[in-house]
Structure formats: structure tokens, C-alpha cells
């Protein structure tokens, strides 16, 4: 048989002739047929067949028909079908399967021959014998339906059914368009016939059958034979047995009526009907049929698993972030409509940057240190320095829509435009950005300011003018340090370790707000998490403008990478189901500050985790070198710790995303806390997650610089008078000061102090509140 769908020579049976043995006269049958035409779409088929000449099986011939053919789009033959997209982690593990329609397109060779034979035998047994229009089938159906007085037999060919399915597929999720595609009208039937005739000219029968098996609906959200085989039998379509293939083939006529889960008896009866058809058409033997009918349905059903809500191990938020990336990044399409089509059409394998081990470490930390029923929540992001790859993204409250289970779909780790909220004030987490701007402006690492305990907000230069304090002398016009004992002068290293507010305000004054904003922009803080622009006000440097954990993790990753900023990256590679690469954004990095500046910042932030620093207790299990910064906002409504090793940066936020709960006299993770600070709330979460995350990573120490320890201030020294940068109180070096580069002493370093590698405890500093 020729693979092309050519109409064979006219057969006597193709022209209906009344036969004397019929009980009905020709006039009687036509009368029944006319009645049937008024209520059945088969009337449209018959009328269309009468309108079309006999040669219509291979072409309309008329000018209007030719013009109609010319209007048929080229891609109608094999339209892009909506398929499932699979999202994988960095080690190839499946994160989630997302789809508008669950479908995996197969080639003919990837399908069991049994399902191909079964589908033809039950749907259109003469498929390989007729063209687009089966005149014999039409007349047989009209006669049978006329005799019964009801529509008991159809006459659409498998090719026509394929055309109808294509029309429904192209209608998408538009209910009006779907209804229009399914309307049983003469005009619709004629259009389907025109398309079917053209398809039979351009495609082989095997191609049409393959397309049909990929597009048709089998119930339970399964489109196409592969999804159906996986749904009902948890196996691939190429592995279907005879009874399994017969059951699936029987579903197509009415997936609800023959649903094997809801109506197993009806499904089995329909399966057996298909098996009988296969015997009738000599595709299986009677013995094979007997054995197949004796088999149970044998379902191994798997519920539809769709969307990020099905993601395991807390990866739902990262999955949702990937969705936003695909729908917003111009690399995936010039317009929003193009990008949406790419995502909705699916058929993609998306290989992401998510490291399953680090994700597990982060998820365990935010879940065990903060309970889902607590009045506050935690969120944590890990980023790889030097690449921007997002390695983990976790939060306490699970991804989902059930509020009574404390679920949410708001990703607290990211900005609102990427599925997050409006962000959170980072507090003192922002101060290293001020320091980086100052160092880039030429200030030395030993920069000293008088840093009074409280001061008026000073006048500051902005990018476009000057900011002036209109509330001098009033409470809202002043800025205090956390403790009354915090009175300068201070140098950068000590001011960062103690998080002295007035020191960084005076630093802002000297370099100007524009320099701070520009450095923030270069580090990826281009706007607030809400999308609103950063405001050039003095409080900017103290972290009063809302950001996300992803943003802060990436800022500190830039420090770890010695000033090399890399844009956040979630996707390594994308391929289509047939293995073709889809272009993705490569790693994009820029040197946004000198390595020398970054080395100073790293040295200074090492001091935060050492003796006297606000995070002095946050050591990792292997005691490797760490740097970081605490942050706590007014009224303890948000607390942060962002820290890093030489090869991994992570930011943890703790607080209430909605009601802004003050974290005083509060139980978090089963532990009572009188007052939460960056080192006591998010700090232990960071410590637990990072200890697990770096366990298999090589130790990578920072390049540090020599910064002399501050000279001990003479208690009698006056800090009044003079400009902030000109204060010169003299005295003696701090006892035990070595003037060596900063960094926690190592246990294996003989000069490193006590054998634990830890500095001796001192009177703890007061935590900061900004």
C-alpha cells in the first residue's frame, strides 16, 4: 500500500444504489435521511459530500475550493502542540512538571504498534483504504441511522477527527473559541473536509495517525498517547500491552463514559469491543483476543502532577521564580506574548542552577529553626560568587494555596516583579555598601569619624541637588546609636563590627548620597523590591529601603568574588523535547569595584564574626573563614544575617511579611527570645544551613589586607569640634593588638591563639537596631 493517502480507483460500493432486498424503498431511505439531516452533523457530511464532486476526495477542483486551500496555514499539518515542560535541578533531579496540557509528543517509532492498530480499528477501520472522505462510510451511517431513527453511527474519518482536534488545540484556553471549534454546523464540517483533503494530499497515512495519537484527549488531563500511558499504566506508550492499548484506544470516543477509574466495568466492556474489532480486522488472533479479554484492567494510575505546587523539598518557590524568568527575560522572546507562548506551549527541558544538597540544607534550617505556625517566617537564598548562580531558595512557609495550612505562593526571597512581595528593610546589612562606596571614593580603610552617640541628620549631596534636614533638634530629625556606650571616635573596622549608626551617617555625608546610590546600583540594588526607585535620603545607608534576600545574597557574593558582580542566574540550559537548544542568557559579570576595595570589605566583615563583633558566635562546624553582617530594623520587625565564605554567599531574613510583628518576648522555633537581633534570630539559621552546605566544598579563604587595629581612645578625649574626618584623639593601641590582617585564628595555626581557633570571650557589644 502506498504511504501516500491517494484515493483508489472508484469501487462500485462507493456509489450507493438501492437494492431490492432492502425493506425500505429508496424514497423511504431518503426521507429518513432528510429527517436525520435536520438533527445530526452527519447531514453536514452528506451534504458536503453532495456539494463536492466525486473527485473531491483528492481536491475540490473549483476555483473557490482552490482559494480555500491556499488559505490553509502551512503549520496546520503539524501544529505546535502544547506539551509538558520539565524543570530539573543542577544534578538532573526533577523539580516539577508544568503544563497547560499534559502531553509529550512522540514519533511513530516511539509508539507501540498495538496502540496504532487498536486506534485505527475502533475509530476508522477503512482508514488506509479511503481518502479524506469515506463515502461508503457516510452512506452506511445514513442508512443505519435512518433505519434506527437516531444517530447511532458516525462517519467522520480519522483524518477529519484529527482536523477537529487541531481546531480545538488552536483555540487554546479560550472557552468561546473552543465552543466555536466544536460547533456541529455545516460550515464547520465543510471547513474540516477542506482541511482533511489537503492533509491527505500532503501527509502520509502514518504521519496523520501519529499526529492524531499525539493530539487526542484520553481523559484525566492526559493529551496524547504518551501522557495517557503514563497516567493510567505508569509506563511509556512504546511498552503498552494488547489489553492496555485496547483500553486506551476505547477511551477516545468518550473519556468520561469509559473512565476506568470511575466506571471500570464500562471501560472493560469498551476495551473488549476494541479487541473484537482488532480480530475482525485480522490484526490479532482469536487466541490473543481471548487472553487479552481475560486480563484485568491492570491500572497503575498516577494523579496528574502539574505546576510548581507539585515541587518537592521546598523547591516550589524556585520553580515559580524560573517561570517568571522565562516569561520576562527578552532572551526567550521579544514580546511578552512570545514569551508566554513559549512557556504555555511547553515541551521544554529546563536545567536550572539549583543545587539539591544546598537546597536541602537551606530548607532544613528555615523549617527547623522557625516553625510554620510561628507568628514570623524565614527566607533564605544561597548564591555562588563569581557566577551569580542561585543554588538554594527556601522559606519556612510552604508553597501552596491553602492559607489554613500557612501556605503561600508569595516568594519572600525575591522582588515583587518576580513573584515576591514588597521586600523588607535590610537594616545594617546595607552598611557594607556605604563602606564600599567610600573606599571607591578614595577614603582609607582607617577612616575615622567622631561618631557621637546621637546626632542630627546632616545635609548631604544627592545626584541632583542637596538633601537638607528640616527637623533638626527633633526626634525624627536625629539618628542615635543603639547603646549609650557607643560614643566615638571609631574607625571603619570597629564601626562595622559594632554597627555604629552615626559613623556610617558621617561617612555618607562625606562621600554624598549619590555615591552610595550608584554603588548600590552597581551591586544589583537598582530599585526597591516593590519596583519603586531608591530614595536618596540619609537613611538609605542604614537600610531603610526594602530589598529581598536574593538581592542581598548577591551583593555579598560580589564581595566574595573580589568585586566581580554577576547577575542572578537560575537557568543553565534549555532544550526542546527533541533535543534542540533554546538560547538562554549566559553568566553576565562586571567588575563593579576594584579588587582592593573588595579585599578591604572582606577584611572588615571578617571582623564582624570575630571577637567584639555582633556575629562573633556564628562559627561554622568546620571553623572555616566566614564574613558577614547582621541587621535589625526599628522595633525588631525584621532581622537579617548575610554572610559568606570564599565560595558561597547566603542571606537570611526573619520577620513577619504581613503584620510586621515586633520580635520581642516571642517564641520562634520553640525557643523564647526576649528580643531578636540579626545575630540571634537569622544568624543561627544561616549557621546551620551553611555548615551543612559547605561540608563537601573546598575551603577558600579571603584575600585580606592589613588594617591596623584602632588606637584605644582616651576616655578624656573630647570629640567635639572639627569636621568628622579631622577628629584626632590619641592614645595607646588596644591591649593585645597585633596589627595583623583580620581573620579568625585557625585551629591549625600555631600563632592563632587558643586551640579551638576562637578568640577569648569579651563583654558582648550591644546589638544594632538599624
XYZ file of C-alpha atoms in Angstrom:
770
model
C 0.000 0.000 0.000
C 1.335 3.381 -0.919
C 2.139 5.508 2.127
C 0.525 8.463 0.439
C -3.180 8.878 1.004
C -4.325 8.611 -2.597
C -7.883 7.638 -3.393
C -8.054 4.223 -5.102
C -9.951 3.636 -8.326
C -13.706 4.021 -7.975
C -15.310 0.996 -6.435
C -18.934 0.022 -7.147
C -19.535 0.236 -3.479
C -18.581 3.931 -3.496
C -21.844 4.800 -5.227
C -24.988 3.929 -3.332
C -27.617 2.048 -5.323
C -30.957 0.970 -3.834
C -31.169 -2.796 -3.675
C -34.412 -4.766 -3.882
C -33.591 -6.786 -0.796
C -33.867 -3.695 1.373
C -37.159 -3.380 3.203
C -37.075 0.379 2.719
C -37.627 1.853 -0.715
C -35.045 4.383 -1.934
C -37.611 7.132 -1.353
C -38.178 5.894 2.177
C -34.488 5.889 2.982
C -34.042 9.373 1.581
C -36.979 10.523 3.671
C -35.317 9.125 6.805
C -32.057 10.681 5.690
C -33.715 14.073 5.317
C -35.076 13.790 8.845
C -31.636 12.887 10.065
C -30.099 15.864 8.271
C -32.138 18.223 10.390
C -30.700 16.977 13.648
C -27.319 15.402 13.002
C -23.944 16.600 11.894
C -23.923 13.640 9.538
C -26.309 15.667 7.453
C -23.492 18.159 7.051
C -21.199 15.353 5.995
C -23.657 14.054 3.406
C -24.497 17.490 2.079
C -20.816 18.344 1.895
C -20.255 15.104 0.010
C -23.001 16.033 -2.446
C -21.623 19.540 -2.875
C -18.181 18.159 -3.571
C -17.728 16.308 -6.880
C -16.540 12.710 -6.778
C -13.061 13.982 -7.413
C -13.369 15.924 -4.169
C -11.672 13.049 -2.442
C -8.410 14.360 -3.855
C -9.257 18.013 -4.477
C -12.162 20.426 -4.765
C -11.364 21.393 -8.333
C -13.449 24.523 -8.259
C -11.792 27.931 -8.064
C -13.325 28.663 -4.685
C -12.029 25.360 -3.384
C -8.530 26.144 -4.604
C -8.649 29.533 -2.931
C -9.765 27.871 0.298
C -6.833 25.512 0.123
C -4.457 28.406 -0.419
C -5.733 29.963 2.797
C -4.879 26.890 4.877
C -1.830 27.749 7.053
C 1.293 25.713 6.381
C 1.683 24.726 10.016
C -1.791 23.208 10.189
C -0.379 19.855 9.132
C 1.755 19.573 12.250
C 0.781 22.463 14.547
C 2.925 23.201 17.595
C 1.220 21.166 20.287
C 1.054 22.185 23.909
C 3.370 19.870 25.816
C 4.570 19.458 29.357
C 7.710 21.295 30.427
C 10.059 19.643 32.907
C 12.228 21.629 35.298
C 15.367 19.958 36.645
C 17.877 20.844 39.337
C 21.623 21.104 38.715
C 22.078 17.349 39.211
C 19.273 16.318 36.879
C 16.619 15.692 39.501
C 13.061 16.620 38.507
C 11.813 19.692 40.366
C 8.399 19.909 38.741
C 6.401 19.201 35.622
C 4.340 22.134 34.400
C 1.868 22.255 31.580
C -1.236 23.809 30.163
C -1.929 20.353 28.709
C -0.063 17.254 29.814
C 1.393 15.944 26.592
C 4.646 14.516 25.297
C 4.872 14.326 21.516
C 6.229 11.016 20.183
C 7.398 9.762 16.837
C 5.734 6.715 15.255
C 8.684 4.571 16.327
C 8.191 5.579 19.954
C 4.643 4.196 19.999
C 3.641 0.584 20.393
C 2.296 -0.845 17.079
C -0.563 -2.235 19.166
C -1.950 1.202 20.015
C -1.689 2.315 16.400
C -3.648 -0.712 15.191
C -6.187 -0.551 18.006
C -6.916 3.155 17.465
C -7.484 2.686 13.733
C -9.622 -0.435 14.166
C -12.029 1.201 16.602
C -12.062 4.709 15.117
C -11.768 4.244 11.357
C -11.175 0.671 10.166
C -11.045 1.725 6.478
C -8.519 4.478 7.231
C -5.891 3.065 4.866
C -8.431 2.448 2.073
C -10.256 5.759 1.697
C -9.203 9.336 1.262
C -10.205 12.266 3.430
C -13.891 11.470 2.837
C -15.247 7.943 3.263
C -18.312 7.995 1.006
C -19.059 4.341 1.714
C -18.951 5.065 5.434
C -21.211 8.100 5.006
C -23.882 6.166 3.127
C -23.658 3.255 5.531
C -24.084 5.604 8.506
C -27.012 7.433 6.896
C -28.761 4.164 6.120
C -28.189 2.721 9.602
C -29.237 5.897 11.347
C -32.291 6.243 9.108
C -33.344 2.716 9.895
C -32.951 3.284 13.637
C -34.327 6.805 13.656
C -31.370 8.011 15.751
C -27.708 8.919 15.356
C -26.131 5.587 16.289
C -23.192 5.589 13.898
C -20.807 8.294 12.788
C -18.955 8.681 9.518
C -16.101 11.074 10.202
C -12.758 9.716 9.102
C -9.797 9.673 11.409
C -8.300 12.480 9.331
C -11.402 14.617 9.899
C -11.247 13.883 13.618
C -7.615 14.971 13.609
C -8.624 18.256 11.937
C -11.249 18.866 14.615
C -8.702 18.216 17.355
C -6.295 20.678 15.748
C -9.006 23.346 15.717
C -9.700 22.724 19.409
C -5.965 22.814 20.197
C -5.530 26.107 18.367
C -8.446 27.565 20.343
C -6.312 27.147 23.470
C -7.999 28.016 26.755
C -10.427 30.500 25.229
C -13.837 28.927 26.015
C -15.575 30.868 23.230
C -13.010 29.731 20.667
C -13.244 26.134 21.916
C -17.031 26.121 21.582
C -16.718 27.552 18.084
C -14.203 24.856 17.136
C -16.617 22.165 18.369
C -19.792 23.543 16.813
C -21.591 20.920 14.742
C -22.555 23.070 11.784
C -22.495 22.515 8.071
C -19.974 25.325 7.596
C -17.670 23.868 10.215
C -17.943 20.393 8.694
C -17.158 21.688 5.198
C -14.125 23.545 6.545
C -12.922 20.357 8.251
C -13.377 18.460 4.978
C -11.321 21.001 3.059
C -8.513 20.746 5.603
C -8.742 16.951 5.669
C -8.491 16.704 1.879
C -5.427 18.945 1.868
C -3.805 16.950 4.655
C -4.341 13.678 2.788
C -2.508 15.228 -0.159
C 0.444 16.448 1.896
C 0.920 13.794 4.585
C 1.152 10.023 4.578
C -1.409 7.968 6.437
C 1.214 7.040 9.011
C 2.007 10.712 9.621
C -1.672 11.556 10.083
C -2.115 8.670 12.512
C 0.955 9.710 14.504
C -0.310 13.285 14.712
C -3.737 12.064 15.790
C -2.318 9.894 18.565
C -0.273 12.856 19.830
C -3.145 15.323 19.896
C -6.218 13.421 21.051
C -7.620 13.560 24.604
C -7.726 10.442 26.782
C -9.234 11.905 29.954
C -7.752 12.890 33.332
C -5.787 15.781 31.783
C -3.876 13.369 29.513
C -3.406 14.639 25.969
C -1.720 12.280 23.543
C -0.931 8.614 23.922
C 2.283 9.064 25.947
C 0.555 11.081 28.683
C -2.310 8.569 28.662
C 0.025 5.579 29.030
C 1.814 7.306 31.910
C -1.432 8.384 33.564
C -3.245 5.025 33.572
C -0.404 2.490 33.494
C 2.713 4.427 34.627
C 4.628 3.327 31.566
C 5.662 4.642 28.173
C 3.430 4.236 25.123
C 6.046 2.009 23.481
C 5.613 -0.570 26.257
C 1.819 -0.953 26.164
C 0.416 -4.475 26.141
C -2.535 -5.521 23.983
C -5.235 -5.102 26.670
C -3.716 -1.790 27.777
C -3.586 -0.455 24.221
C -7.164 -1.567 23.608
C -8.434 0.174 26.738
C -6.730 3.462 25.823
C -7.975 3.292 22.237
C -11.521 2.824 23.501
C -11.321 5.897 25.741
C -11.141 8.381 22.868
C -14.820 8.124 21.923
C -15.944 9.242 25.380
C -13.261 9.638 28.086
C -15.868 10.327 30.770
C -18.213 7.433 29.980
C -15.372 4.924 29.747
C -13.243 6.352 32.582
C -11.535 3.245 34.040
C -11.256 4.799 37.494
C -14.888 5.821 37.792
C -16.510 3.235 35.517
C -14.263 0.154 35.389
C -16.995 -2.177 34.071
C -17.816 0.180 31.204
C -14.113 0.622 30.470
C -13.557 -3.133 30.345
C -16.570 -3.683 28.078
C -15.334 -0.959 25.751
C -11.823 -2.476 25.810
C -13.221 -5.823 24.787
C -15.120 -4.191 21.926
C -11.821 -2.787 20.649
C -10.221 -6.238 20.934
C -13.083 -7.725 18.886
C -12.516 -5.077 16.220
C -8.836 -5.996 16.079
C -9.797 -9.647 15.481
C -12.326 -8.611 12.849
C -9.631 -6.671 11.005
C -7.196 -9.581 11.335
C -4.661 -7.655 13.442
C -4.709 -10.223 16.267
C -5.797 -13.844 16.501
C -8.781 -15.226 18.361
C -6.455 -16.764 20.942
C -4.729 -13.443 21.541
C -8.121 -11.814 21.932
C -9.258 -14.435 24.426
C -6.150 -13.964 26.535
C -6.421 -10.160 26.400
C -10.088 -10.180 27.434
C -9.276 -12.402 30.396
C -6.773 -9.877 31.708
C -7.873 -7.349 34.350
C -7.702 -3.652 33.556
C -4.436 -3.602 35.462
C -4.400 0.120 36.191
C -1.312 1.663 37.740
C -2.788 5.141 37.904
C -0.784 8.300 38.687
C -2.623 11.502 39.510
C -1.842 14.479 37.273
C 1.178 16.321 38.656
C 1.099 19.846 37.323
C 2.840 23.048 38.193
C 5.202 24.360 40.812
C 2.733 23.365 43.501
C 3.845 19.758 42.961
C 7.535 20.565 43.516
C 9.184 18.630 46.315
C 11.571 19.569 49.128
C 10.549 23.214 49.241
C 11.553 23.932 45.626
C 8.176 25.373 44.635
C 9.312 28.967 45.100
C 12.407 28.482 42.962
C 10.237 26.769 40.331
C 7.958 29.796 40.311
C 10.982 32.079 40.007
C 12.063 30.143 36.902
C 8.587 30.666 35.439
C 8.928 34.420 35.929
C 12.378 34.390 34.336
C 11.087 32.674 31.189
C 8.098 35.000 30.931
C 10.104 38.196 31.479
C 13.590 37.737 30.019
C 13.793 39.081 26.439
C 16.153 36.247 25.511
C 13.080 33.992 25.482
C 11.073 36.227 23.138
C 10.920 39.833 22.038
C 7.428 40.400 23.401
C 5.537 39.267 26.467
C 3.162 37.369 24.176
C 6.049 35.440 22.586
C 7.497 34.521 25.957
C 4.105 33.428 27.284
C 3.607 31.270 24.211
C 6.982 29.596 24.767
C 6.039 28.756 28.358
C 2.440 27.751 27.620
C 3.298 25.659 24.566
C 5.833 23.866 26.696
C 7.812 20.902 25.518
C 10.909 22.274 27.257
C 13.524 20.654 29.459
C 14.785 23.416 31.738
C 18.036 22.649 33.532
C 18.480 25.038 36.441
C 21.229 26.129 38.813
C 19.531 24.793 41.952
C 21.889 22.561 43.947
C 19.738 19.884 45.645
C 22.152 19.434 48.556
C 22.334 23.130 49.342
C 18.576 23.459 48.854
C 18.055 20.681 51.388
C 20.400 22.414 53.831
C 18.609 25.746 53.479
C 15.139 24.212 53.700
C 16.037 22.200 56.777
C 17.406 25.294 58.518
C 14.431 27.579 57.860
C 11.990 24.783 58.770
C 13.586 23.574 61.997
C 14.630 26.959 63.369
C 11.276 28.605 62.587
C 8.010 26.663 62.769
C 5.364 27.095 60.122
C 2.879 28.001 62.869
C 5.116 30.728 64.340
C 3.959 34.345 64.029
C 7.070 35.059 61.956
C 8.700 33.364 58.995
C 12.165 32.991 57.493
C 13.530 33.080 53.953
C 16.999 32.188 52.691
C 18.832 32.391 49.370
C 22.270 30.992 48.513
C 24.322 32.350 45.597
C 27.615 31.227 44.096
C 30.218 34.051 43.984
C 31.695 34.642 40.553
C 28.754 33.174 38.614
C 25.559 34.560 40.177
C 24.070 31.055 40.159
C 21.195 30.664 42.593
C 21.983 27.455 44.472
C 19.167 27.446 47.020
C 15.947 29.312 47.716
C 13.964 28.293 50.788
C 11.383 29.664 53.165
C 9.523 28.454 56.222
C 6.001 28.606 54.878
C 5.376 26.041 52.134
C 4.386 26.823 48.580
C 0.648 26.413 48.131
C -2.796 27.971 48.187
C -4.160 26.620 51.475
C -3.918 29.503 53.927
C -5.253 27.384 56.769
C -2.048 25.330 56.396
C 0.058 28.518 56.412
C 0.870 28.062 52.740
C 1.646 30.939 50.393
C 2.632 31.491 46.779
C 4.461 34.725 47.597
C 8.187 34.124 47.239
C 9.716 36.085 50.109
C 13.203 35.653 48.640
C 12.650 37.774 45.542
C 11.313 41.112 44.333
C 7.622 41.631 43.645
C 8.146 41.598 39.889
C 9.486 38.049 40.144
C 6.715 36.647 42.313
C 7.727 38.132 45.666
C 6.339 40.775 47.963
C 7.489 44.331 48.554
C 10.629 43.193 50.369
C 11.998 44.067 53.796
C 14.232 46.747 55.283
C 17.737 45.245 55.490
C 18.928 47.441 58.328
C 22.676 47.315 58.883
C 23.037 44.708 56.145
C 23.282 47.760 53.881
C 26.245 49.371 55.649
C 28.949 47.477 53.686
C 27.576 49.115 50.537
C 28.233 52.528 52.089
C 31.734 51.414 53.041
C 32.427 50.146 49.509
C 31.302 53.469 48.040
C 33.565 55.341 50.447
C 36.610 53.200 49.652
C 35.980 53.628 45.920
C 35.792 57.378 46.542
C 39.315 57.261 47.993
C 38.749 57.109 51.740
C 41.250 54.888 53.610
C 40.386 51.676 55.498
C 41.350 53.515 58.688
C 38.867 56.336 58.104
C 37.896 57.836 61.466
C 34.792 59.816 62.494
C 33.842 61.246 65.856
C 30.584 59.209 65.745
C 28.632 60.789 68.616
C 26.008 58.757 70.375
C 23.254 60.814 68.733
C 23.368 63.444 66.007
C 21.159 65.442 63.676
C 20.913 64.094 60.166
C 23.435 66.247 58.320
C 22.987 67.989 54.988
C 24.048 65.676 52.132
C 24.702 65.959 48.439
C 22.447 63.940 46.133
C 22.809 63.119 42.432
C 20.587 66.069 41.549
C 20.991 68.508 44.416
C 21.093 68.610 48.183
C 19.158 66.886 50.960
C 18.507 69.086 53.982
C 17.253 68.188 57.427
C 14.101 70.205 58.124
C 13.597 68.644 61.564
C 16.869 69.395 63.324
C 16.689 69.028 67.084
C 13.515 66.945 66.861
C 13.376 63.187 67.407
C 12.641 62.382 63.788
C 15.468 64.664 62.724
C 18.158 62.809 64.682
C 19.858 59.431 64.495
C 21.061 57.562 67.621
C 23.381 54.636 68.147
C 21.897 51.536 69.737
C 23.677 51.853 73.069
C 24.501 54.900 75.143
C 28.009 53.442 75.467
C 28.593 53.742 71.710
C 30.489 57.030 71.590
C 33.285 57.648 69.104
C 35.649 58.211 67.640
C 35.590 54.995 65.591
C 37.471 53.694 62.591
C 35.873 51.570 59.868
C 36.837 48.148 61.196
C 35.474 48.756 64.695
C 32.467 50.725 63.473
C 31.454 47.829 61.196
C 31.996 45.234 63.916
C 29.811 47.204 66.346
C 27.466 48.517 63.604
C 27.700 52.146 64.730
C 24.948 54.152 63.028
C 26.408 57.616 63.352
C 29.723 56.510 61.875
C 28.071 55.477 58.601
C 25.894 58.581 58.525
C 29.037 60.711 58.710
C 30.625 58.563 56.011
C 27.570 59.158 53.797
C 27.872 62.878 54.430
C 31.478 62.936 53.284
C 31.034 60.968 50.029
C 27.467 62.080 49.234
C 24.268 60.087 48.773
C 24.794 59.864 45.031
C 27.923 57.737 45.522
C 26.017 55.389 47.838
C 23.133 55.025 45.394
C 25.466 54.414 42.461
C 27.373 51.726 44.338
C 24.094 50.074 45.314
C 23.044 50.113 41.659
C 26.318 48.514 40.570
C 25.802 45.781 43.164
C 22.354 44.964 41.805
C 20.244 47.085 44.155
C 18.719 49.071 41.307
C 15.348 49.667 42.960
C 13.300 48.670 45.961
C 11.843 45.169 45.953
C 8.496 46.724 45.063
C 9.989 48.185 41.901
C 9.889 51.735 43.198
C 13.136 53.737 42.807
C 15.626 54.057 45.637
C 15.225 57.334 47.508
C 18.297 59.484 48.051
C 17.865 60.133 51.762
C 20.428 59.670 54.558
C 18.573 56.642 55.941
C 19.415 54.809 52.704
C 22.788 53.832 54.119
C 21.189 52.409 57.261
C 18.985 50.040 55.275
C 15.518 51.567 55.457
C 14.530 50.784 51.862
C 13.077 47.356 51.224
C 15.070 44.677 49.400
C 14.902 40.893 49.021
C 17.183 38.125 50.345
C 18.227 37.246 46.772
C 19.394 40.823 46.243
C 21.418 40.910 49.455
C 22.925 37.451 48.912
C 24.140 38.600 45.521
C 25.622 41.824 46.961
C 27.732 39.826 49.399
C 28.610 37.269 46.711
C 30.139 40.204 44.851
C 32.343 40.978 47.853
C 33.392 37.328 47.989
C 34.249 37.452 44.263
C 36.551 40.435 44.897
C 34.197 42.972 43.325
C 33.029 40.864 40.373
C 29.251 41.295 40.225
C 27.283 38.588 38.389
C 23.583 38.956 37.648
C 21.428 36.330 39.402
C 21.218 33.201 37.255
C 18.582 30.472 37.594
C 18.789 28.620 34.262
C 21.836 26.807 32.920
C 20.339 25.330 29.769
C 17.049 24.701 27.985
C 16.302 22.126 25.316
C 13.169 21.159 23.461
C 11.887 17.600 23.787
C 13.634 16.704 20.542
C 16.982 17.881 21.920
C 17.306 21.288 20.266
C 18.876 24.038 22.368
C 16.837 27.098 23.274
C 19.021 30.229 23.684
C 19.469 31.293 27.314
C 21.315 34.142 28.955
C 24.884 33.192 29.801
C 26.600 34.218 33.017
C 26.911 38.007 32.901
C 29.500 39.594 35.174
C 31.106 43.028 35.599
C 33.902 44.284 37.819
C 31.943 46.878 39.797
C 34.640 47.797 42.304
C 38.377 47.314 42.490
C 39.623 44.035 43.975
C 41.442 46.148 46.574
C 38.159 47.681 47.721
C 36.539 44.248 47.947
C 39.513 42.920 49.898
C 39.068 45.683 52.479
C 35.338 44.969 52.760
C 36.047 41.254 53.223
C 38.644 42.025 55.865
C 36.272 44.344 57.699
C 33.362 41.882 57.522
C 35.591 39.126 58.853
C 35.857 41.325 61.914
C 32.080 41.196 62.401
C 32.346 37.448 63.063
C 35.306 37.792 65.420
C 35.874 38.914 68.989
C 33.839 42.004 69.699
C 31.763 41.735 66.527
C 27.973 41.445 66.503
C 28.183 37.988 64.866
C 31.094 36.630 66.882
C 29.252 33.383 67.769
C 28.311 32.318 64.260
C 31.101 29.863 63.561
C 30.654 27.016 61.070
C 31.134 23.386 62.092
C 34.492 23.128 60.342
C 35.521 26.577 61.596
C 36.345 27.798 58.121
C 36.750 31.507 57.477
C 33.475 33.443 57.253
C 32.496 37.077 56.858
C 29.134 38.758 57.145
C 26.922 41.425 58.620
C 23.946 41.486 60.960
C 20.957 43.733 60.504
C 17.941 44.561 62.651
C 15.266 47.147 61.899
C 13.282 49.500 64.083
C 11.089 47.758 66.669
C 12.719 44.437 65.733
C 10.223 43.834 62.921
C 12.880 42.379 60.630
C 16.235 40.798 61.342
C 18.931 39.720 58.876
C 22.197 37.942 58.636
C 24.019 37.867 55.327
C 27.314 36.057 55.335
C 29.678 34.167 53.098
C 32.696 32.003 52.659
C 35.067 32.409 49.740
C 32.793 30.265 47.538
C 29.247 30.568 48.901
C 27.109 33.529 49.969
C 23.757 33.354 51.743
C 21.244 35.809 53.119
C 18.620 35.054 55.761
C 15.659 37.259 56.610
C 13.435 36.711 59.643
C 10.199 38.524 60.355
C 6.509 38.737 59.567
C 5.772 39.553 55.928
C 2.312 40.895 56.573
C 1.571 42.245 60.032
C 5.148 43.355 60.882
C 5.258 41.631 64.252
C 7.747 43.216 66.716
C 10.071 40.349 67.681
C 10.128 40.927 71.431
C 9.005 38.400 74.046
C 8.344 35.895 71.317
C 8.699 32.142 70.775
C 10.359 31.180 67.495
C 11.057 27.548 66.670
C 10.088 26.568 70.201
C 12.629 28.937 71.761
C 11.707 32.000 73.788
C 13.531 35.201 72.824
C 13.202 38.391 74.802
C 14.448 40.391 71.843
C 15.532 39.271 68.373
C 18.652 40.612 66.664
C 20.419 39.690 63.463
C 22.904 37.508 65.327
C 20.307 35.728 67.470
C 17.399 35.189 65.053
C 18.503 34.725 61.424
C 22.133 34.127 62.443
C 21.619 30.580 63.764
C 19.546 29.719 60.667
C 22.442 30.845 58.465
C 24.905 28.971 60.653
C 23.032 25.663 60.433
C 22.371 25.881 56.700
C 25.885 26.958 55.777
C 27.551 24.324 57.969
C 25.671 21.649 56.023
C 26.035 23.358 52.640
C 29.817 23.809 52.684
C 30.623 20.396 54.102
C 31.588 18.976 50.713
C 33.105 22.207 49.401
C 36.801 23.064 49.498
C 37.858 25.768 51.917
C 38.552 29.048 50.175
C 39.945 31.853 52.282
C 39.682 35.529 51.504
C 42.403 37.820 50.286
C 42.743 40.112 53.278
C 44.589 43.392 53.771
C 46.480 44.886 56.655
C 44.256 47.224 58.657
C 45.824 48.475 61.920
C 43.639 47.948 64.926
C 42.098 51.230 66.117
C 44.063 53.121 68.770
C 42.355 52.867 72.107
C 40.511 56.112 72.742
C 41.483 58.177 75.761
C 38.321 58.432 77.864
C 39.115 62.073 78.467
C 39.449 62.881 74.789
C 36.915 65.348 73.504
C 35.282 64.591 70.163
C 33.573 67.912 69.829
C 34.549 70.367 67.148
C 36.157 69.876 63.798
C 34.845 68.067 60.765
C 34.046 64.372 61.091
C 37.163 63.325 59.218
C 39.518 65.555 61.178
C 38.989 64.193 64.705
C 42.333 63.093 66.152
C 42.060 61.643 69.621
C 45.333 59.993 70.551
C 46.120 57.206 72.913
C 47.659 53.766 73.006
C 46.923 50.691 70.893
C 44.348 48.263 72.243
C 45.913 45.654 74.555
C 46.871 42.603 72.567
C 46.623 44.448 69.268
C 48.905 42.875 66.692
C 48.044 44.935 63.669
C 47.741 41.736 61.629
C 45.253 41.190 58.823
C 41.798 40.431 60.070
C 40.542 36.872 60.183
C 39.549 34.366 62.828
C 42.615 32.482 64.129
C 42.753 28.970 62.714
C 42.927 25.889 64.926
C 45.820 24.569 62.869
C 47.729 27.846 63.032
C 50.226 27.937 65.945
C 50.016 31.707 66.046
C 46.271 31.656 66.071
C 45.686 31.723 69.787
C 43.732 29.075 71.705
C 43.399 25.553 70.276
C 39.751 25.989 69.393
C 40.625 28.702 66.941
C 38.289 31.060 68.784
C 39.166 34.364 70.385
C 38.673 34.640 74.095
C 35.230 35.934 75.065
C 34.852 39.580 75.912
C 31.987 41.714 77.097
C 29.468 41.392 74.280
C 28.627 44.507 72.317
C 25.122 45.805 72.186
C 23.388 44.658 69.002
C 22.385 47.268 66.494
C 18.840 48.215 65.591
C 19.452 49.739 62.179
